[in-house]
Coordinates of C-alpha atoms in Angstrom, one line a residue:
X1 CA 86.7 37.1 128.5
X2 CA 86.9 34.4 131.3
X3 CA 83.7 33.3 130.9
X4 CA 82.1 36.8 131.2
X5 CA 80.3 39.3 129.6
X6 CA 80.8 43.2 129.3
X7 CA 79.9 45.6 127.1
X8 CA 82.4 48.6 127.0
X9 CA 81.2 52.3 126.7
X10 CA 83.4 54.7 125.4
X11 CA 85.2 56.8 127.9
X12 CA 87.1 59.8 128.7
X13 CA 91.0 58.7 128.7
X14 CA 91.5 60.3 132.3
X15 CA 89.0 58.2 133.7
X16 CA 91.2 54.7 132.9
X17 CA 93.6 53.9 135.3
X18 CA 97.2 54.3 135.1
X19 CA 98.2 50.6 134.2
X20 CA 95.3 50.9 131.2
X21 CA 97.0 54.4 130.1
X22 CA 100.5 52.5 130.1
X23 CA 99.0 49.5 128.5
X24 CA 96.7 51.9 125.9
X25 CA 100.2 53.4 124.5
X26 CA 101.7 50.0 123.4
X27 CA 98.8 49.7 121.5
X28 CA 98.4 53.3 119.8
X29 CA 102.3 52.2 119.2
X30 CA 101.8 49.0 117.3
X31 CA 98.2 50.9 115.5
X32 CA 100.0 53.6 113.8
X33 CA 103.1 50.9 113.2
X34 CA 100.8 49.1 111.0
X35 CA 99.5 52.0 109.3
X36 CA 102.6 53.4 108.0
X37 CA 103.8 55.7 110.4
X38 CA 106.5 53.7 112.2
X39 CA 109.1 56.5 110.1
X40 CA 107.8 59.5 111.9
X41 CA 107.9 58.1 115.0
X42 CA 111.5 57.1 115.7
X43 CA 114.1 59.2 117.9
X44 CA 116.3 61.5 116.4
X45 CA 120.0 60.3 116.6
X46 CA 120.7 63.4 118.2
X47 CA 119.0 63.1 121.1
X48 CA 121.8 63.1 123.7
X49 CA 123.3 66.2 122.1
X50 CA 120.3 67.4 122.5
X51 CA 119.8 66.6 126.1
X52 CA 123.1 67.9 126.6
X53 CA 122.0 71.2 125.0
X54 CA 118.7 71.3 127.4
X55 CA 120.7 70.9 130.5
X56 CA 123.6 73.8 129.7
X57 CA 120.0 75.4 129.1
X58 CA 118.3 74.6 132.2
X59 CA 121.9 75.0 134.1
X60 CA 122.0 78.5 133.1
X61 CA 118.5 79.3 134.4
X62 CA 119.3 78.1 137.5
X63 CA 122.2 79.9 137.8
X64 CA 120.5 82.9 136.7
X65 CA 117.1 82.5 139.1
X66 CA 119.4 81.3 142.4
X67 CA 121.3 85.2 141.9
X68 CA 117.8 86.3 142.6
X69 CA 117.6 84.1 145.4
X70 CA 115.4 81.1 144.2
X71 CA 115.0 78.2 142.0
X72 CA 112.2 78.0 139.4
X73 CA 109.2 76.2 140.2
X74 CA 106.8 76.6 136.5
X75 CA 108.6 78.5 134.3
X76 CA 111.4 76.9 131.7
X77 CA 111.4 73.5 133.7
X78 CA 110.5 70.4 132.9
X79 CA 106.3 69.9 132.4
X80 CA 107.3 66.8 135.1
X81 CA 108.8 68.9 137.3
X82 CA 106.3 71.3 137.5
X83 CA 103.3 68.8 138.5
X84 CA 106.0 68.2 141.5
X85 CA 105.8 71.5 142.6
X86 CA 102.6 71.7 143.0
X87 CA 102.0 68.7 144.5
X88 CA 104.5 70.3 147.7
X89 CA 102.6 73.3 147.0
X90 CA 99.2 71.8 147.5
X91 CA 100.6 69.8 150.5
X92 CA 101.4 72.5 152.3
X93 CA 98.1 74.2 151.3
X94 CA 96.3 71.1 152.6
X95 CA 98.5 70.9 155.4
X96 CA 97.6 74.9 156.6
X97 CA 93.9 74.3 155.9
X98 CA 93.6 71.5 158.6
X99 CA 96.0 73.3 160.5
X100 CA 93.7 76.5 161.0
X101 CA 90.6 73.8 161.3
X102 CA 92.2 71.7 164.2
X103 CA 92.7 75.7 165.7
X104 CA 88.9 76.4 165.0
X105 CA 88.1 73.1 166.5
X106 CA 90.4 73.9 169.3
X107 CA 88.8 77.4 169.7
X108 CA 85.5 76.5 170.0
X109 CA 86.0 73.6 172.4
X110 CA 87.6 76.2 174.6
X111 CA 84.6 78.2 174.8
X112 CA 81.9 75.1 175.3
X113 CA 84.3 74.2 178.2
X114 CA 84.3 77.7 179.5
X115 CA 80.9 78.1 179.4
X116 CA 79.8 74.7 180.8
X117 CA 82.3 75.7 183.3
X118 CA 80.4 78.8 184.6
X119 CA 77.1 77.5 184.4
X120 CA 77.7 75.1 186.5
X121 CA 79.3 77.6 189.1
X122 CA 76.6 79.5 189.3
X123 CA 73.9 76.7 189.6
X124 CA 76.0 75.5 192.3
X125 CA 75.7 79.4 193.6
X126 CA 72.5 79.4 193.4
X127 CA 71.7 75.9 195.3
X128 CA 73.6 76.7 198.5
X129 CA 72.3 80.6 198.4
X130 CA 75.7 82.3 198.1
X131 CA 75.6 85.9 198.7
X132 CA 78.6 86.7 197.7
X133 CA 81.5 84.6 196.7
X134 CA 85.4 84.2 197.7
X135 CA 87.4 86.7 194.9
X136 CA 91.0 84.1 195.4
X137 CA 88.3 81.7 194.7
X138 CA 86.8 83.0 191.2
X139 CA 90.7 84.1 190.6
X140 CA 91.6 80.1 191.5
X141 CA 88.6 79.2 188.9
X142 CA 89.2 81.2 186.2
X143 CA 93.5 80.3 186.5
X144 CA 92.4 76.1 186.5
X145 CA 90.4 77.4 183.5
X146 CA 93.5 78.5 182.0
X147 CA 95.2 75.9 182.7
X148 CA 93.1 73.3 181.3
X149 CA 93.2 75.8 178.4
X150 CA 97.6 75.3 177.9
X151 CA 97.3 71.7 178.5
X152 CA 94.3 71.6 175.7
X153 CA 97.1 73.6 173.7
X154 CA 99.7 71.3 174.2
X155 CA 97.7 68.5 172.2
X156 CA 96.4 70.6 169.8
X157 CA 98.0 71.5 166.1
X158 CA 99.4 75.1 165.4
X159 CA 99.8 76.9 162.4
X160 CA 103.6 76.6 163.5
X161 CA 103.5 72.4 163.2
X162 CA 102.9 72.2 158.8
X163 CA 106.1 70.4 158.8
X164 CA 104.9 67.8 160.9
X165 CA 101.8 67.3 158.8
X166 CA 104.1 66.4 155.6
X167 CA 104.6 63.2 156.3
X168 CA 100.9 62.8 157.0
X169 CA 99.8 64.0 154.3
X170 CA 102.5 62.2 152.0
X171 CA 101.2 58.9 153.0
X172 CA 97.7 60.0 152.5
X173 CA 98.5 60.6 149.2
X174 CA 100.1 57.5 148.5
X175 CA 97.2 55.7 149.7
X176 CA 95.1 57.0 146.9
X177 CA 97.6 55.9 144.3
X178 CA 98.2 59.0 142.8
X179 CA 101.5 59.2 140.8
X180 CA 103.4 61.9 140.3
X181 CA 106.0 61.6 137.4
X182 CA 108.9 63.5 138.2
X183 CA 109.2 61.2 141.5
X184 CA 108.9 57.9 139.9
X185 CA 111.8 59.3 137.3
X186 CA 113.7 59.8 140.4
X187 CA 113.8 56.6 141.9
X188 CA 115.1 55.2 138.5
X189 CA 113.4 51.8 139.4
X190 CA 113.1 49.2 136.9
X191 CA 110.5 48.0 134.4
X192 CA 109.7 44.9 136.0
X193 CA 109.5 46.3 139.7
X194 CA 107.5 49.1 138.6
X195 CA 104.1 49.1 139.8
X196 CA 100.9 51.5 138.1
X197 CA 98.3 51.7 140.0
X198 CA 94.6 50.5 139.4
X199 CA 93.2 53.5 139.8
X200 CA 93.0 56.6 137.1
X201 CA 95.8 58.8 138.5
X202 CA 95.6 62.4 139.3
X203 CA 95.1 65.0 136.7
X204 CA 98.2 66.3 136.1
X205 CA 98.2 69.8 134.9
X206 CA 99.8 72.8 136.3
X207 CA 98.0 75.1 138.6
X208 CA 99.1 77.8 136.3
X209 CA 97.7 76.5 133.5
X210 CA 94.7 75.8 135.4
X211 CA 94.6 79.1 137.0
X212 CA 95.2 81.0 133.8
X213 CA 92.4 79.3 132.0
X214 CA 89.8 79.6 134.8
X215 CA 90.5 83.3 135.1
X216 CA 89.7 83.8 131.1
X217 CA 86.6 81.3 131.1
X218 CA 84.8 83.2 134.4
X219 CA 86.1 86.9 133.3
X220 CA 87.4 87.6 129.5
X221 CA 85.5 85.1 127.2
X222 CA 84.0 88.6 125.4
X223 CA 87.5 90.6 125.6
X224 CA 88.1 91.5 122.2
X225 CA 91.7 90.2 120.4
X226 CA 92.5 88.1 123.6
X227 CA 95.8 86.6 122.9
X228 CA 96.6 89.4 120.3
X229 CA 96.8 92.7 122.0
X230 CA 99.4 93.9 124.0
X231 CA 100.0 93.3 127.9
X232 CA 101.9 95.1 130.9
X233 CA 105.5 93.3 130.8
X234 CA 106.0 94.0 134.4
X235 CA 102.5 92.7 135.5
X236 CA 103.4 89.8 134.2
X237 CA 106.9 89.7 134.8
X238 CA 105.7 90.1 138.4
X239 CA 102.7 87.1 137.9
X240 CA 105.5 84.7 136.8
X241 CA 107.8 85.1 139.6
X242 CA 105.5 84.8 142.3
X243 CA 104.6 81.5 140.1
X244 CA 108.2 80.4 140.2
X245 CA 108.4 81.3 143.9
X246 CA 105.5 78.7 144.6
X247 CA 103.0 82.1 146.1
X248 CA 99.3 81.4 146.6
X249 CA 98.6 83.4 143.4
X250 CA 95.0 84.4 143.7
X251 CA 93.7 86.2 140.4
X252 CA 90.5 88.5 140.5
X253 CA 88.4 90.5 138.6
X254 CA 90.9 93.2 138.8
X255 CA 93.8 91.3 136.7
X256 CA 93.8 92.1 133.1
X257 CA 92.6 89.6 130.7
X258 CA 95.6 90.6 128.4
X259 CA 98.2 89.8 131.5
X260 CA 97.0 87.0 132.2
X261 CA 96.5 85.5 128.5
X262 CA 100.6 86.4 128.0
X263 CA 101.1 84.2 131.1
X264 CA 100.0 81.7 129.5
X265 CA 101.8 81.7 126.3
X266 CA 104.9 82.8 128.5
X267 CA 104.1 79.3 130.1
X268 CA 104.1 76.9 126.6
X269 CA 107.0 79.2 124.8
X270 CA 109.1 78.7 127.0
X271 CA 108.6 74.4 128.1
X272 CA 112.1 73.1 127.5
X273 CA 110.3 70.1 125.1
X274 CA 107.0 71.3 123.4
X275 CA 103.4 69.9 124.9
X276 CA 103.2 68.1 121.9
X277 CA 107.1 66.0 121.7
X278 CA 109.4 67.4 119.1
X279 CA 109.6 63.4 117.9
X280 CA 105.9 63.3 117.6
X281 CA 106.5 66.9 115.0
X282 CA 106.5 64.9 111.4
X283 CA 103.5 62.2 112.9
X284 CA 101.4 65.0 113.3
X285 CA 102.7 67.1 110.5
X286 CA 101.4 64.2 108.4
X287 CA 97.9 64.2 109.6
X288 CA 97.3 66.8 107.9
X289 CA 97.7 65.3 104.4
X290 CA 95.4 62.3 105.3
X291 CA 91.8 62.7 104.5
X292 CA 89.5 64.1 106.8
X293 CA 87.9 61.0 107.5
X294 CA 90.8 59.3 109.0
X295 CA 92.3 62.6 110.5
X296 CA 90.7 62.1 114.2
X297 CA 92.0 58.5 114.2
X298 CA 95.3 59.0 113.5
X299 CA 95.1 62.3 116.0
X300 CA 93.6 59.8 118.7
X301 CA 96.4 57.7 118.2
X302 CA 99.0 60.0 118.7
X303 CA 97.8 61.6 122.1
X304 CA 97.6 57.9 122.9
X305 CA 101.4 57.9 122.9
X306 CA 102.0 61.3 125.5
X307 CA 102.8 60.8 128.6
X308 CA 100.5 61.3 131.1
X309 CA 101.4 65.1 132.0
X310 CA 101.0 65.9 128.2
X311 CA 98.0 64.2 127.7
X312 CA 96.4 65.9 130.7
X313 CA 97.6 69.3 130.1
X314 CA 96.9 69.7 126.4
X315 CA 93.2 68.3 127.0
X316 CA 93.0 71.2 129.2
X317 CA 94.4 73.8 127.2
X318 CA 92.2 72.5 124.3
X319 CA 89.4 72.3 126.1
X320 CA 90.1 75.9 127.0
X321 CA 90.5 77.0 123.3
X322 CA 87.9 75.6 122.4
X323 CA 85.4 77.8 124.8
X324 CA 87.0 80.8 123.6
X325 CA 86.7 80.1 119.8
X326 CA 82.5 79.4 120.6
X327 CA 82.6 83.1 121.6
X328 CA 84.3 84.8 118.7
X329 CA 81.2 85.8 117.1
X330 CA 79.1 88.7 118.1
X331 CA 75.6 87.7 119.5
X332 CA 72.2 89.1 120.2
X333 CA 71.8 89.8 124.2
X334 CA 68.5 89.0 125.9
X335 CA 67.8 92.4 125.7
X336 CA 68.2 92.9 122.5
X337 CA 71.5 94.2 122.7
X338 CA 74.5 93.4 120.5
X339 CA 76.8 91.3 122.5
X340 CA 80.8 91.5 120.8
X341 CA 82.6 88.4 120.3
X342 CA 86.2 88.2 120.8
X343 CA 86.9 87.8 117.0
X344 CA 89.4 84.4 117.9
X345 CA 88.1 81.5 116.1
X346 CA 89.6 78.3 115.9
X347 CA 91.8 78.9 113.2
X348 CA 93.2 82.2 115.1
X349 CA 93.8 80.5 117.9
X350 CA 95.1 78.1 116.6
X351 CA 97.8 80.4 114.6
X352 CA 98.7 82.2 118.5
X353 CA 99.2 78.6 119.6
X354 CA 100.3 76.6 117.0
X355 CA 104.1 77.4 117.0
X356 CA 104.1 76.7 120.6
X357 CA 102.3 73.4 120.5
X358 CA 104.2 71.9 117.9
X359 CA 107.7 72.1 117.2
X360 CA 110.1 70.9 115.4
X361 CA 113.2 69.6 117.2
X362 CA 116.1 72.5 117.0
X363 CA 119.0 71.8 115.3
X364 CA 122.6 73.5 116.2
X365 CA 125.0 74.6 113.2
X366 CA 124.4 77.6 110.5
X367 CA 122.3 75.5 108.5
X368 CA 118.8 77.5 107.5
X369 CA 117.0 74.5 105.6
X370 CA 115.0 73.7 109.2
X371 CA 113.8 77.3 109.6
X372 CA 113.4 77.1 105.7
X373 CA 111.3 73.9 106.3
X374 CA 109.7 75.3 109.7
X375 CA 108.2 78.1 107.4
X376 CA 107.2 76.1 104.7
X377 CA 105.4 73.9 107.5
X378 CA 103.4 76.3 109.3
X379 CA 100.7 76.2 107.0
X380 CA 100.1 72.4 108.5
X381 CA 100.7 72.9 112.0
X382 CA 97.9 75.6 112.1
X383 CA 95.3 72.9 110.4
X384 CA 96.3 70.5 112.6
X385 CA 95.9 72.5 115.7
X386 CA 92.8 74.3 114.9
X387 CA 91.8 70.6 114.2
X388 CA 93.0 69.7 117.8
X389 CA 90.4 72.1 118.9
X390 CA 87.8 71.7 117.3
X391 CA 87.7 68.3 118.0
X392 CA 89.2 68.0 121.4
X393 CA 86.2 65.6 123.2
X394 CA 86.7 63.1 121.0
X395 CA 90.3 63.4 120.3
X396 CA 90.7 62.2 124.3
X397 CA 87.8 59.5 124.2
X398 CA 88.9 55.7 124.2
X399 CA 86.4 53.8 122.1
X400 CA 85.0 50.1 123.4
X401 CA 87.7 48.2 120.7
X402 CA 90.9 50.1 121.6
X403 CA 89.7 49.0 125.5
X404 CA 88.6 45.6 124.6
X405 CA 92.5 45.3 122.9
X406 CA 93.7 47.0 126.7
X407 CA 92.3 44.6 128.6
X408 CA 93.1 41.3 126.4
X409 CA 96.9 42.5 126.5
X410 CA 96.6 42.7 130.3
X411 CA 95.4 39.1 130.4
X412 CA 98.9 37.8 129.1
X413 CA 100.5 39.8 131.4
X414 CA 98.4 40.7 134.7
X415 CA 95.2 38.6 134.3
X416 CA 95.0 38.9 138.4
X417 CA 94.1 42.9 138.0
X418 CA 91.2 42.1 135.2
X419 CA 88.4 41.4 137.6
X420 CA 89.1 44.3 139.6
X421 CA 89.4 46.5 136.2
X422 CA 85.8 45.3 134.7
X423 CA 84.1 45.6 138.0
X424 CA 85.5 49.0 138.5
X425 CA 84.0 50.0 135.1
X426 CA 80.8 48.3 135.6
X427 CA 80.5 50.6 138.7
X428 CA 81.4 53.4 137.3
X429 CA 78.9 53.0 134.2
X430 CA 76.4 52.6 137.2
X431 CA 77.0 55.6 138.7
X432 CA 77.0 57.6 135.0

C-alpha cells in the first residue's frame, strides 16, 4: 500500500477512529450482501408510520414529565439523545471541578501572600528595634492585605461563573474530536460536507448504564437471583427521576443490588428503538440457524452495521453480563468456605435480557400473527443473546482483513488521511 509495508493486528473496534467505523459499516454491508442476507436487512415500508407512532409516543412523555416540571434526560428518549445529556452533564461537572480548583488555587495563594506579608513585617520590626508598633498602622496593613485579597478575587473564578466556563470547555472538546451523535443529527449537514474525525471517538454509553453496571460488578456479583427477585418500586422510581433530572447520582454500598439491577432493565425496556435495531430483528434471528462455526462471523458483521451509540453501549452491557454469568456457580473460598454463586448463567441472563435486546418491530392493527411469531421466536433470540455474551471480546474485535479492506476503500476516496491512519496504528501497536 503506497510502497509500504504494515502488518495489521487485530483490534478492539473502539480503538479505530470514527472515519474507519463509518468506512468498516459499508463493508460489513456489502459482506453479509454477498452472503445472502441482503433480505433481512432492508427497511420496513412502514417506517414513517412508525416514526410517526414514536413521536405521538415521545410527545406524550413530554407532556407528561413537563406537568412534573421537567423534561427527560435517560429514560424513554432516544439512546442519541441520552449521550447528549451527559455530555452537558459532564460539562458542567468538569466545569465545577476546575471551578472549586481555581478557588483552592486562589485560597492558598491568599495565605502564601499573607504570610510572606508578615514575615517580612516583623523582620523589618526586628531590624530597626521596634518596641512597640503604631495600632492605625497594623489596622492600615492588615486593610491593604484585604484589599489585595478583593482585587485577587476580582480575577479569580467562582463557583458562581460555570456558565462562563461552557464555552471553554465546548471548544476543548471539539479540539479532541469527540462526536456526539445527537448534535451532528441536528445540524442536518450533508454527506459530502460531513467531516469524521481521525481519531477513535468517545465512548458513548450512558452514565446510567455505566453507573448501574459498576455498582453490581464492585458490590452484587454474589447476590443470589440478581435480575430475578423483586425490588422497591419507589426506590427506583425515585433513582430514575433524579436520572432524568440530570442529579449527580452517586450509588453506594447502601443501594440495593435488586434496585439497582431493575434500573437497568427499566433503562433498555423502555429505549424507544431496541439496542439491537428492530431492522437488524430477522438478521440476527437467522444466526441462529447457521452453524456454529460461522455464527461469530455473521454476529461480527452485524454489530459492524450499529451506529456508534449501539455499538458502544451493547459492548458494555455484554461485557457486564458476561462478569456476572462467571459468577453463577458456587465456589470454594480461601478458607475453605463455600462461597454462593448467583445462580444467572448465560443462558439466564440472557432470557432476563433477551426480549429487551432484540425486538421485533411493532405492528399497529388487531392482527396476533406478530405476537404469534414473537413467541414462536423467543426460543432464538435467547441463543442468540446468550451467544452475544458469551462471546462478547471477539464479537467487537476487527480482524487484520476486514482493516486491510478499510483502509484500501479509504484510498479511493481520502488517500490524504492513510499515512496519518497507519502511523497512528503503528504507534499505538508500540505502546501495547
Amino acid at each position: 500500500m503506497l510502497g509500504q509495508s504494515f502488518k495489521f493486528e487485530p483490534v478492539f473496534i473502539q480503538d479505530l477512529s470514527e472515519l474507519e467505523r463509518d468506512r468498516l459499516q459499508e463493508i460489513a454491508f456489502f459482506h453479509l450482501r454477498e452472503k445472502g442476507f441482503s433480505n433481512n436487512l432492508l427497511i420496513s415500508k412502514d417506517s414513517p408510520k412508525r416514526e410517526l407512532n414514536l413521536r405521538m409516543r415521545l410527545d406524550a412523555l413530554y407532556k407528561e414529565k413537563k406537568e412534573k416540571g421537567y423534561h427527560p434526560q435517560v429514560f424513554g428518549i432516544p439512546l442519541s439523545e441520552v449521550i447528549a445529556f451527559d455530555r452537558i452533564y459532564k460539562q458542567k461537572q468538569d466545569a465545577l471541578k476546575e471551578s472549586r480548583r481555581n478557588c483552592l488555587n486562589l485560597e492558598a495563594s491568599v495565605m502564601t501572600f499573607r504570610t510572606q506579608k508578615l514575615n517580612n513585617f516583623f523582620s523589618l520590626s526586628s531590624s530597626l528595634n521596634v518596641s512597640c508598633y503604631n495600632s492605625r498602622g497594623l489596622s492600615s496593613l492588615l486593610e491593604n492585605d484585604v484589599n489585595d485579597v478583593k482585587i485577587q478575587r476580582r480575577g479569580g473564578v467562582s463557583v458562581d461563573c460555570l456558565s462562563e466556563l461552557d464555552d471553554s470547555h465546548t471548544r476543548l472538546l471539539e479540539a479532541l474530536q469527540l462526536s456526539h451523535p445527537f448534535e451532528l443529527e441536528s445540524k442536518k449537514v450533508t454527506e459530502k460536507s460531513k467531516r469524521l474525525s481521525l481519531n477513535p471517538i468517545f465512548r458513548q454509553v450512558p452514565r446510567v448504564v455505566d453507573k448501574c453496571c459498576r455498582h453490581i460488578e464492585t458490590c452484587g456479583l454474589q447476590t443470589v437471583g440478581i435480575f430475578r427477585l423483586g425490588s422497591s418500586k419507589k426506590r427506583v422510581r425515585q433513582l430514575r427521576d433524579d436520572f432524568d433530572q440530570g442529579k449527580d447520582v452517586i450509588l453506594d454500598e447502601e443501594q440495593s443490588i435488586h434496585d439497582v439491577a431493575a434500573l437497568l432493565k427499566e433503562f433498555l425496556r423502555d429505549m424507544p428503538d431496541p439496542l439491537l435495531p428492530s431492522e437488524l430483528y430477522s438478521a440476527f434471528l437467522s444466526t441462529s440457524e447457521i452453524h456454529k462455526g460461522e455464527q461469530i462471523s455473521f454476529l461480527q458483521l452485524l454489530i459492524f452495521l450499529l451506529p456508534p451509540c449501539n455499538c458502544d453501549t451493547l459492548y458494555r452491557i455484554l461485557q457486564f453480563l458476561n462478569k456476572v454469568a462467571s459468577h453463577s456457580e458456587d465456589i470454594c473460598g480461601p478458607d475453605n468456605q463455600e462461597i454462593c454463586g448467583n445462580k444467572m448463567t448465560a443462558a439466564n441472563l440472557a432470557t432476563v435480557f433477551g426480549p429487551n435486546l432484540l425486538q421485533r418491530e411493532k405492528t399497529t392493527g388487531k392482527d396476533l400473527t406478530p405476537y404469534v411469531t414473537e413467541v414462536e421466536d423467543s426460543a432464538k433470540i435467547i441463543l442468540v443473546v446468550q451467544i452475544l455474551i458469551e462471546n462478547y471480546d471477539l464479537l467487537f474485535t476487527v480482524s487484520p482483513e476486514l482493516q486491510q479492506e478499510v483502509l484500501e476503500s479509504l484510498i479511493q476516496t481520502d488517500p490524504d488521511v492513510i499515512q496519518y491512519l497507519i502511523r497512528r496504528k503503528h504507534k499505538s501497536h508500540l505502546l501495547n
